[in-house]
mmCIF file of C-alpha atoms in Angstrom:
data_model
loop_
_atom_site.group_PDB
_atom_site.id
_atom_site.type_symbol
_atom_site.label_atom_id
_atom_site.label_comp_id
_atom_site.label_asym_id
_atom_site.label_seq_id
_atom_site.Cartn_x
_atom_site.Cartn_y
_atom_site.Cartn_z
ATOM 1 C CA MET A 1 -41.919 21.306 -110.463
ATOM 2 C CA SER A 2 -41.606 22.890 -106.961
ATOM 3 C CA ASP A 3 -40.933 26.166 -106.012
ATOM 4 C CA LEU A 4 -37.464 25.793 -104.112
ATOM 5 C CA HIS A 5 -37.091 29.409 -103.345
ATOM 6 C CA THR A 6 -35.719 29.937 -99.863
ATOM 7 C CA ARG A 7 -34.777 32.579 -98.138
ATOM 8 C CA TYR A 8 -31.327 32.593 -96.110
ATOM 9 C CA MET A 9 -29.370 34.946 -93.417
ATOM 10 C CA GLY A 10 -31.384 37.847 -95.983
ATOM 11 C CA LEU A 11 -30.393 36.213 -99.012
ATOM 12 C CA THR A 12 -33.326 34.750 -102.026
ATOM 13 C CA LEU A 13 -31.810 31.675 -103.331
ATOM 14 C CA ARG A 14 -33.618 29.534 -106.021
ATOM 15 C CA SER A 15 -32.747 25.856 -103.819
ATOM 16 C CA PRO A 16 -32.304 25.392 -99.777
ATOM 17 C CA LEU A 17 -29.729 23.383 -100.780
ATOM 18 C CA VAL A 18 -26.490 24.891 -100.112
ATOM 19 C CA ALA A 19 -22.299 23.709 -101.050
ATOM 20 C CA SER A 20 -21.304 24.349 -98.124
ATOM 21 C CA ALA A 21 -16.871 25.060 -97.792
ATOM 22 C CA GLY A 22 -15.319 22.244 -99.626
ATOM 23 C CA PRO A 23 -12.336 21.470 -101.949
ATOM 24 C CA ILE A 24 -14.688 20.837 -105.191
ATOM 25 C CA GLN A 25 -14.870 25.135 -104.689
ATOM 26 C CA GLN A 26 -10.361 25.746 -105.090
ATOM 27 C CA LYS A 27 -11.273 25.918 -108.740
ATOM 28 C CA VAL A 28 -13.488 28.068 -110.562
ATOM 29 C CA ASP A 29 -14.510 25.504 -112.706
ATOM 30 C CA GLY A 30 -15.930 23.674 -110.103
ATOM 31 C CA VAL A 31 -17.930 26.652 -108.429
ATOM 32 C CA LYS A 32 -19.840 25.956 -112.198
ATOM 33 C CA ALA A 33 -19.939 23.180 -111.627
ATOM 34 C CA LEU A 34 -21.838 23.553 -108.470
ATOM 35 C CA ALA A 35 -23.919 26.320 -110.229
ATOM 36 C CA ASP A 36 -24.617 24.314 -112.870
ATOM 37 C CA ALA A 37 -25.967 20.933 -110.926
ATOM 38 C CA GLY A 38 -28.722 24.037 -109.445
ATOM 39 C CA VAL A 39 -27.201 24.799 -105.506
ATOM 40 C CA GLY A 40 -28.452 27.958 -104.266
ATOM 41 C CA ALA A 41 -25.343 29.076 -102.556
ATOM 42 C CA ILE A 42 -21.843 28.054 -102.432
ATOM 43 C CA VAL A 43 -19.398 28.863 -99.691
ATOM 44 C CA MET A 44 -16.292 29.485 -100.347
ATOM 45 C CA TYR A 45 -13.358 27.315 -98.019
ATOM 46 C CA SER A 46 -12.032 29.461 -95.601
ATOM 47 C CA LEU A 47 -9.429 31.565 -95.495
ATOM 48 C CA PHE A 48 -7.642 31.216 -91.885
ATOM 49 C CA GLU A 49 -6.948 33.294 -89.237
ATOM 50 C CA GLU A 50 -3.011 32.452 -88.613
ATOM 51 C CA GLN A 51 -2.364 32.953 -92.711
ATOM 52 C CA VAL A 52 -4.021 36.351 -92.695
ATOM 53 C CA ARG A 53 -1.730 37.372 -89.507
ATOM 54 C CA HIS A 54 1.389 35.889 -90.691
ATOM 55 C CA GLU A 55 0.969 37.543 -93.756
ATOM 56 C CA GLU A 56 -0.050 41.550 -91.828
ATOM 57 C CA ALA A 57 3.478 40.794 -89.761
ATOM 58 C CA ARG A 58 5.022 39.807 -92.969
ATOM 59 C CA GLN A 59 3.970 43.244 -94.662
ATOM 60 C CA ALA A 60 5.535 44.895 -91.065
ATOM 61 C CA GLU A 61 8.406 43.366 -91.666
ATOM 62 C CA ILE A 62 9.131 44.349 -95.363
ATOM 63 C CA GLU A 63 7.863 48.607 -94.475
ATOM 64 C CA LEU A 64 10.318 48.291 -90.991
ATOM 65 C CA GLU A 65 13.201 47.630 -93.480
ATOM 66 C CA TYR A 66 12.362 49.740 -96.225
ATOM 67 C CA MET A 67 11.995 52.798 -92.877
ATOM 68 C CA ASP A 68 15.055 51.530 -91.288
ATOM 69 C CA SER A 69 17.248 52.096 -94.839
ATOM 70 C CA PHE A 70 15.350 55.436 -96.225
ATOM 71 C CA ALA A 71 15.408 57.128 -92.279
ATOM 72 C CA GLU A 72 15.428 60.475 -94.697
ATOM 73 C CA SER A 73 11.486 58.923 -96.446
ATOM 74 C CA LEU A 74 9.635 58.049 -93.570
ATOM 75 C CA SER A 75 6.277 58.515 -95.373
ATOM 76 C CA PHE A 76 7.682 55.927 -98.238
ATOM 77 C CA PHE A 77 6.384 52.592 -98.059
ATOM 78 C CA PRO A 78 6.208 49.972 -100.383
ATOM 79 C CA THR A 79 2.406 49.235 -102.077
ATOM 80 C CA VAL A 80 0.126 46.495 -101.283
ATOM 81 C CA ALA A 81 2.177 45.055 -104.735
ATOM 82 C CA SER A 82 4.534 43.587 -102.998
ATOM 83 C CA ASN A 83 2.750 40.947 -101.169
ATOM 84 C CA GLU A 84 0.779 39.890 -104.245
ATOM 85 C CA GLY A 85 0.552 36.441 -104.266
ATOM 86 C CA GLY A 86 0.345 36.052 -100.432
ATOM 87 C CA ILE A 87 -2.252 33.581 -99.557
ATOM 88 C CA THR A 88 -4.527 36.609 -98.741
ATOM 89 C CA GLU A 89 -3.992 38.127 -102.533
ATOM 90 C CA ARG A 90 -4.719 34.761 -103.972
ATOM 91 C CA TYR A 91 -7.835 33.992 -101.985
ATOM 92 C CA LEU A 92 -9.655 37.561 -102.998
ATOM 93 C CA THR A 93 -8.579 37.454 -106.038
ATOM 94 C CA HIS A 94 -10.118 33.053 -106.488
ATOM 95 C CA LEU A 95 -13.180 34.988 -104.682
ATOM 96 C CA GLU A 96 -14.046 37.482 -106.942
ATOM 97 C CA ALA A 97 -13.270 35.457 -110.843
ATOM 98 C CA SER A 98 -15.856 33.233 -108.944
ATOM 99 C CA ALA A 99 -18.351 35.405 -107.798
ATOM 100 C CA ASN A 100 -17.805 37.228 -111.094
ATOM 101 C CA ALA A 101 -18.731 33.123 -112.525
ATOM 102 C CA VAL A 102 -22.293 31.884 -111.446
ATOM 103 C CA ASP A 103 -25.811 34.018 -111.176
ATOM 104 C CA ILE A 104 -25.807 32.701 -107.018
ATOM 105 C CA PRO A 105 -24.581 34.307 -104.349
ATOM 106 C CA VAL A 106 -21.099 33.275 -103.134
ATOM 107 C CA ILE A 107 -20.327 33.308 -99.521
ATOM 108 C CA ALA A 108 -16.758 33.889 -98.425
ATOM 109 C CA SER A 109 -15.273 31.505 -94.945
ATOM 110 C CA LEU A 110 -13.233 33.363 -92.847
ATOM 111 C CA ASN A 111 -11.419 30.977 -90.135
ATOM 112 C CA GLY A 112 -10.291 32.512 -87.007
ATOM 113 C CA ALA A 113 -10.383 31.748 -83.468
ATOM 114 C CA THR A 114 -9.575 34.654 -81.530
ATOM 115 C CA ASN A 115 -10.782 39.008 -81.902
ATOM 116 C CA GLY A 116 -8.225 40.707 -83.959
ATOM 117 C CA GLY A 117 -7.307 42.931 -86.733
ATOM 118 C CA TRP A 118 -7.422 40.041 -89.264
ATOM 119 C CA VAL A 119 -11.386 40.726 -88.979
ATOM 120 C CA ASP A 120 -10.897 43.713 -91.247
ATOM 121 C CA THR A 121 -10.452 41.221 -93.797
ATOM 122 C CA ALA A 122 -13.898 40.400 -94.184
ATOM 123 C CA LYS A 123 -14.122 43.651 -96.236
ATOM 124 C CA ARG A 124 -11.858 42.551 -98.557
ATOM 125 C CA MET A 125 -14.042 40.147 -98.602
ATOM 126 C CA GLU A 126 -16.852 42.212 -99.345
ATOM 127 C CA ASP A 127 -15.431 44.502 -101.638
ATOM 128 C CA ALA A 128 -14.045 41.049 -103.627
ATOM 129 C CA GLY A 129 -17.854 40.532 -104.663
ATOM 130 C CA ALA A 130 -19.007 38.283 -101.202
ATOM 131 C CA ALA A 131 -22.931 37.752 -101.000
ATOM 132 C CA GLY A 132 -21.738 36.630 -97.443
ATOM 133 C CA ILE A 133 -19.414 35.964 -94.753
ATOM 134 C CA GLU A 134 -19.084 32.815 -93.348
ATOM 135 C CA CYS A 135 -17.246 33.078 -89.415
ATOM 136 C CA ASN A 136 -15.916 29.879 -89.170
ATOM 137 C CA ILE A 137 -15.091 30.237 -85.226
ATOM 138 C CA TYR A 138 -13.233 27.304 -85.063
ATOM 139 C CA MET A 139 -11.967 27.210 -80.978
ATOM 140 C CA VAL A 140 -10.583 24.190 -78.814
ATOM 141 C CA PRO A 141 -10.244 26.022 -75.450
ATOM 142 C CA GLY A 142 -7.768 24.283 -74.139
ATOM 143 C CA ASP A 143 -6.021 26.410 -71.634
ATOM 144 C CA LEU A 144 -7.843 25.282 -68.106
ATOM 145 C CA GLU A 145 -7.970 28.943 -66.813
ATOM 146 C CA GLN A 146 -9.991 29.424 -69.489
ATOM 147 C CA SER A 147 -13.452 30.604 -67.661
ATOM 148 C CA ALA A 148 -16.682 29.172 -70.219
ATOM 149 C CA GLU A 149 -17.969 32.621 -70.654
ATOM 150 C CA GLU A 150 -14.191 33.678 -71.990
ATOM 151 C CA VAL A 151 -14.853 31.492 -74.335
ATOM 152 C CA GLU A 152 -18.500 32.536 -74.974
ATOM 153 C CA ASP A 153 -17.604 36.156 -75.037
ATOM 154 C CA ARG A 154 -14.932 35.935 -77.354
ATOM 155 C CA HIS A 155 -17.443 34.319 -80.117
ATOM 156 C CA VAL A 156 -19.724 37.235 -79.871
ATOM 157 C CA GLU A 157 -16.680 39.669 -80.276
ATOM 158 C CA ILE A 158 -15.739 38.274 -83.277
ATOM 159 C CA VAL A 159 -19.314 38.213 -84.482
ATOM 160 C CA GLN A 160 -19.478 41.582 -83.262
ATOM 161 C CA ALA A 161 -15.756 42.890 -85.072
ATOM 162 C CA VAL A 162 -17.258 41.265 -88.167
ATOM 163 C CA LYS A 163 -20.578 42.835 -88.701
ATOM 164 C CA ASP A 164 -19.535 46.018 -88.259
ATOM 165 C CA ALA A 165 -16.553 45.653 -91.030
ATOM 166 C CA VAL A 166 -19.104 44.565 -93.789
ATOM 167 C CA THR A 167 -22.563 45.518 -95.306
ATOM 168 C CA VAL A 168 -23.569 42.277 -96.282
ATOM 169 C CA PRO A 169 -24.714 39.138 -93.689
ATOM 170 C CA VAL A 170 -22.497 37.319 -91.970
ATOM 171 C CA ALA A 171 -23.211 33.392 -90.535
ATOM 172 C CA VAL A 172 -21.448 31.449 -87.343
ATOM 173 C CA LYS A 173 -20.204 28.356 -87.657
ATOM 174 C CA LEU A 174 -20.084 27.232 -84.714
ATOM 175 C CA SER A 175 -19.471 24.543 -82.584
ATOM 176 C CA PRO A 176 -21.940 22.237 -79.606
ATOM 177 C CA PHE A 177 -19.801 21.696 -77.360
ATOM 178 C CA PHE A 178 -21.056 24.125 -75.057
ATOM 179 C CA SER A 179 -22.510 23.476 -71.264
ATOM 180 C CA ALA A 180 -25.861 26.171 -72.412
ATOM 181 C CA LEU A 181 -25.999 26.369 -76.139
ATOM 182 C CA GLY A 182 -29.234 26.972 -76.199
ATOM 183 C CA ASN A 183 -28.029 30.197 -74.364
ATOM 184 C CA MET A 184 -25.663 30.776 -76.706
ATOM 185 C CA THR A 185 -27.156 31.235 -79.984
ATOM 186 C CA THR A 186 -29.721 33.189 -78.776
ATOM 187 C CA ARG A 187 -26.377 35.742 -77.750
ATOM 188 C CA LEU A 188 -25.095 34.966 -81.659
ATOM 189 C CA ASP A 189 -28.530 36.290 -82.625
ATOM 190 C CA ALA A 190 -28.549 39.199 -80.329
ATOM 191 C CA ALA A 191 -24.582 39.728 -81.537
ATOM 192 C CA GLY A 192 -26.207 40.290 -85.028
ATOM 193 C CA ALA A 193 -25.536 36.866 -86.607
ATOM 194 C CA ASP A 194 -27.906 36.261 -89.278
ATOM 195 C CA ALA A 195 -27.324 32.897 -89.456
ATOM 196 C CA LEU A 196 -26.208 29.846 -87.651
ATOM 197 C CA VAL A 197 -24.945 26.706 -89.481
ATOM 198 C CA MET A 198 -24.736 23.963 -86.694
ATOM 199 C CA PHE A 199 -22.514 22.461 -86.419
ATOM 200 C CA ASN A 200 -19.144 22.717 -87.528
ATOM 201 C CA ARG A 201 -17.444 19.067 -86.064
ATOM 202 C CA PHE A 202 -13.106 18.605 -84.700
ATOM 203 C CA LEU A 203 -11.319 17.004 -86.294
ATOM 204 C CA GLN A 204 -10.129 14.717 -83.574
ATOM 205 C CA PRO A 205 -6.878 13.249 -83.590
ATOM 206 C CA ASP A 206 -6.364 9.058 -83.795
ATOM 207 C CA ILE A 207 -3.082 7.630 -82.236
ATOM 208 C CA ASN A 208 -1.111 5.006 -84.229
ATOM 209 C CA ILE A 209 0.174 1.758 -81.663
ATOM 210 C CA GLU A 210 2.547 0.612 -83.501
ATOM 211 C CA LYS A 211 4.270 3.994 -84.333
ATOM 212 C CA MET A 212 3.199 5.275 -81.073
ATOM 213 C CA GLN A 213 2.011 8.653 -82.271
ATOM 214 C CA VAL A 214 -0.151 11.306 -82.975
ATOM 215 C CA GLU A 215 -2.155 11.382 -86.426
ATOM 216 C CA PRO A 216 -4.465 13.504 -87.666
ATOM 217 C CA GLY A 217 -8.145 12.616 -88.404
ATOM 218 C CA VAL A 218 -9.945 14.101 -91.274
ATOM 219 C CA TRP A 219 -13.252 12.741 -92.288
ATOM 220 C CA LEU A 220 -16.219 13.080 -94.757
ATOM 221 C CA SER A 221 -19.271 13.003 -92.431
ATOM 222 C CA SER A 222 -22.060 10.247 -92.065
ATOM 223 C CA PRO A 223 -25.746 9.838 -91.796
ATOM 224 C CA ALA A 224 -25.264 9.315 -88.272
ATOM 225 C CA ASP A 225 -23.737 13.142 -87.678
ATOM 226 C CA ALA A 226 -26.763 14.782 -88.968
ATOM 227 C CA ARG A 227 -28.552 13.462 -84.982
ATOM 228 C CA LEU A 228 -26.717 16.424 -82.784
ATOM 229 C CA PRO A 229 -28.071 19.479 -85.481
ATOM 230 C CA LEU A 230 -31.322 17.459 -86.044
ATOM 231 C CA THR A 231 -31.383 18.215 -82.341
ATOM 232 C CA TRP A 232 -30.837 22.027 -82.330
ATOM 233 C CA ILE A 233 -32.520 23.133 -85.290
ATOM 234 C CA ALA A 234 -35.493 21.519 -84.302
ATOM 235 C CA ALA A 235 -35.317 23.184 -80.718
ATOM 236 C CA LEU A 236 -34.267 26.356 -82.538
ATOM 237 C CA SER A 237 -36.389 26.714 -84.900
ATOM 238 C CA GLY A 238 -39.022 29.658 -84.601
ATOM 239 C CA ARG A 239 -37.273 31.032 -81.129
ATOM 240 C CA ILE A 240 -34.453 33.326 -82.974
ATOM 241 C CA ASN A 241 -34.432 35.512 -85.707
ATOM 242 C CA ALA A 242 -31.134 34.101 -87.995
ATOM 243 C CA SER A 243 -31.426 31.647 -90.032
ATOM 244 C CA LEU A 244 -30.616 28.070 -89.502
ATOM 245 C CA ALA A 245 -28.485 26.023 -91.728
ATOM 246 C CA ALA A 246 -27.996 22.684 -90.945
ATOM 247 C CA SER A 247 -24.373 20.871 -91.594
ATOM 248 C CA SER A 248 -22.913 17.814 -91.249
ATOM 249 C CA GLY A 249 -24.564 14.220 -92.158
ATOM 250 C CA VAL A 250 -26.266 14.794 -95.524
ATOM 251 C CA GLU A 251 -25.629 11.774 -97.866
ATOM 252 C CA THR A 252 -28.741 11.442 -99.733
ATOM 253 C CA ALA A 253 -32.235 13.390 -100.487
ATOM 254 C CA ASP A 254 -34.276 12.348 -97.622
ATOM 255 C CA ASP A 255 -31.628 13.802 -95.434
ATOM 256 C CA VAL A 256 -32.069 16.837 -96.882
ATOM 257 C CA VAL A 257 -35.775 16.214 -96.118
ATOM 258 C CA LYS A 258 -35.180 15.318 -92.661
ATOM 259 C CA TYR A 259 -33.465 18.493 -91.642
ATOM 260 C CA LEU A 260 -35.996 20.452 -93.871
ATOM 261 C CA LEU A 261 -38.645 18.969 -91.541
ATOM 262 C CA ALA A 262 -37.228 20.009 -88.515
ATOM 263 C CA GLY A 263 -36.721 23.768 -89.375
ATOM 264 C CA ALA A 264 -33.364 24.572 -91.345
ATOM 265 C CA ASP A 265 -34.227 27.077 -93.278
ATOM 266 C CA VAL A 266 -30.690 25.196 -95.871
ATOM 267 C CA VAL A 267 -29.330 22.141 -95.870
ATOM 268 C CA MET A 268 -25.086 22.170 -96.384
ATOM 269 C CA THR A 269 -23.467 19.221 -97.880
ATOM 270 C CA THR A 270 -19.574 19.093 -98.764
ATOM 271 C CA SER A 271 -19.229 14.417 -98.189
ATOM 272 C CA ALA A 272 -21.907 13.835 -100.432
ATOM 273 C CA LEU A 273 -20.317 16.115 -102.897
ATOM 274 C CA VAL A 274 -16.766 14.626 -102.917
ATOM 275 C CA ARG A 275 -18.006 11.564 -102.722
ATOM 276 C CA HIS A 276 -20.316 11.715 -106.061
ATOM 277 C CA GLY A 277 -18.753 14.675 -107.416
ATOM 278 C CA ALA A 278 -20.642 18.122 -108.156
ATOM 279 C CA ARG A 279 -23.283 17.191 -110.403
ATOM 280 C CA TYR A 280 -25.203 14.850 -107.072
ATOM 281 C CA ALA A 281 -26.561 18.625 -106.545
ATOM 282 C CA ALA A 282 -28.448 17.438 -108.774
ATOM 283 C CA GLU A 283 -29.939 14.149 -107.221
ATOM 284 C CA LEU A 284 -30.694 15.984 -103.954
ATOM 285 C CA GLN A 285 -33.197 18.467 -105.584
ATOM 286 C CA LYS A 286 -34.409 15.255 -107.360
ATOM 287 C CA GLY A 287 -34.567 13.447 -104.477
ATOM 288 C CA LEU A 288 -36.438 17.227 -102.290
ATOM 289 C CA GLU A 289 -38.714 17.561 -105.256
ATOM 290 C CA SER A 290 -40.123 14.083 -105.782
ATOM 291 C CA TYR A 291 -40.100 13.764 -101.786
ATOM 292 C CA LEU A 292 -42.881 16.989 -102.552
ATOM 293 C CA GLN A 293 -44.848 16.026 -104.940
ATOM 294 C CA ARG A 294 -45.460 12.889 -103.264
ATOM 295 C CA LYS A 295 -46.460 14.730 -100.323
ATOM 296 C CA GLU A 296 -48.291 17.063 -102.003
ATOM 297 C CA LEU A 297 -46.390 20.116 -99.774
ATOM 298 C CA GLY A 298 -45.204 23.336 -100.510
ATOM 299 C CA LEU A 299 -41.690 23.809 -99.147
ATOM 300 C CA ASP A 300 -42.133 26.219 -96.936
ATOM 301 C CA LYS A 301 -45.576 23.927 -95.488
ATOM 302 C CA LEU A 302 -42.924 21.195 -95.010
ATOM 303 C CA ARG A 303 -40.027 23.335 -93.173
ATOM 304 C CA GLY A 304 -40.713 23.317 -89.812
ATOM 305 C CA MET A 305 -43.856 20.492 -89.491
ATOM 306 C CA LEU A 306 -40.983 18.676 -86.860
ATOM 307 C CA ALA A 307 -39.416 21.211 -84.641
ATOM 308 C CA ILE A 308 -40.390 21.632 -81.339
ATOM 309 C CA PRO A 309 -43.511 23.583 -80.520
ATOM 310 C CA ALA A 310 -43.584 27.249 -80.268
ATOM 311 C CA ASP A 311 -45.689 27.009 -76.671
ATOM 312 C CA ALA A 312 -43.396 23.868 -75.098
ATOM 313 C CA SER A 313 -40.694 23.615 -73.076
ATOM 314 C CA THR A 314 -37.829 23.029 -75.206
ATOM 315 C CA ALA A 315 -35.791 21.241 -71.873
ATOM 316 C CA GLU A 316 -38.830 19.416 -70.937
ATOM 317 C CA TYR A 317 -39.498 18.021 -74.567
ATOM 318 C CA GLU A 318 -35.799 17.123 -74.996
ATOM 319 C CA ARG A 319 -35.903 15.333 -71.773
ATOM 320 C CA ASN A 320 -39.149 13.831 -72.528
ATOM 321 C CA GLY A 321 -37.553 12.536 -75.888
ATOM 322 C CA TYR A 322 -34.946 11.576 -73.434
ATOM 323 C CA VAL A 323 -37.377 8.634 -71.651
ATOM 324 C CA ALA A 324 -38.747 8.027 -74.058
ATOM 325 C CA ALA A 325 -35.330 6.788 -75.556
ATOM 326 C CA LEU A 326 -34.208 4.540 -73.307
ATOM 327 C CA GLU A 327 -38.019 2.842 -72.476
ATOM 328 C CA LYS A 328 -37.730 2.382 -76.011
ATOM 329 C CA ALA A 329 -34.326 1.091 -75.267
ATOM 330 C CA LYS A 330 -35.168 -1.543 -72.410
ATOM 331 C CA THR A 331 -37.862 -2.955 -75.085
ATOM 332 C CA THR A 332 -35.430 -3.691 -77.794
ATOM 333 C CA TYR A 333 -32.132 -4.681 -76.565
ATOM 334 C CA GLY A 334 -33.095 -6.306 -73.078
ATOM 335 C CA SER A 335 -33.840 -9.099 -72.482
#
């Protein structure tokens, strides 16, 4: 049996396969099933900035009501119990129960797009037993007056704020849609991000032409979705301090191997586990072990074998690949 132990954002994992945020984690039994299937770590589903801010606003309203009602006792405020049963409390309770139920790292997920007091919730996640925090920064820059620099600065500010709030490692799940993604990754690395998860997928809407209305789109990833993160992981491997986590497009063990060859420290999957169930993680790992044995390779030797060489220019390397691909297309599809 191959040794699959892996280091990811300072944590020691028994496997490079990680269950990324998904519906299976909504129940403690689902979390236990993923752990029993052998994954190295589990990322919980996200707690959203909007949920936290709404509850904070409601709490402020309650406190104000008490202050107005009892002006003679301005030092009295309702206890946390006034918000029992809220989304945040339920998330933290479930996180704690999940962390206590398994012997592998459970990583909390905090989804937001602005900098603000809501990031302090990361500390409460740590206190609930989270081994790490994944910042799922889902930001659609729809403001036509907002510059690229402002968008990038906000990402860095969020990461720094979360890092200041916790002592556990912090990962950043980011979008590929930056004008200079390589520079953005180095800025996040310098800001203290312990890992970069590549990539977040924007859930783009569709249009129903019969009903003439916009319909939200949610779909599971396919192996074709792996090509963009594969490209960037191969480009960044060995060039930044942060760990690299691959996300999107994992359906078979071959997809896991591809990401590791490109230089990923861990490979995350949700769609494959939703399609086939938590136990499918064991099949993915068996496939990885079989490949390592067949090629007579250790995991450390495999990882990064096909990353862009450290002494090569990333820009030139990618440009040469682009030209070669077009030349191949001419012979494949040309007359």
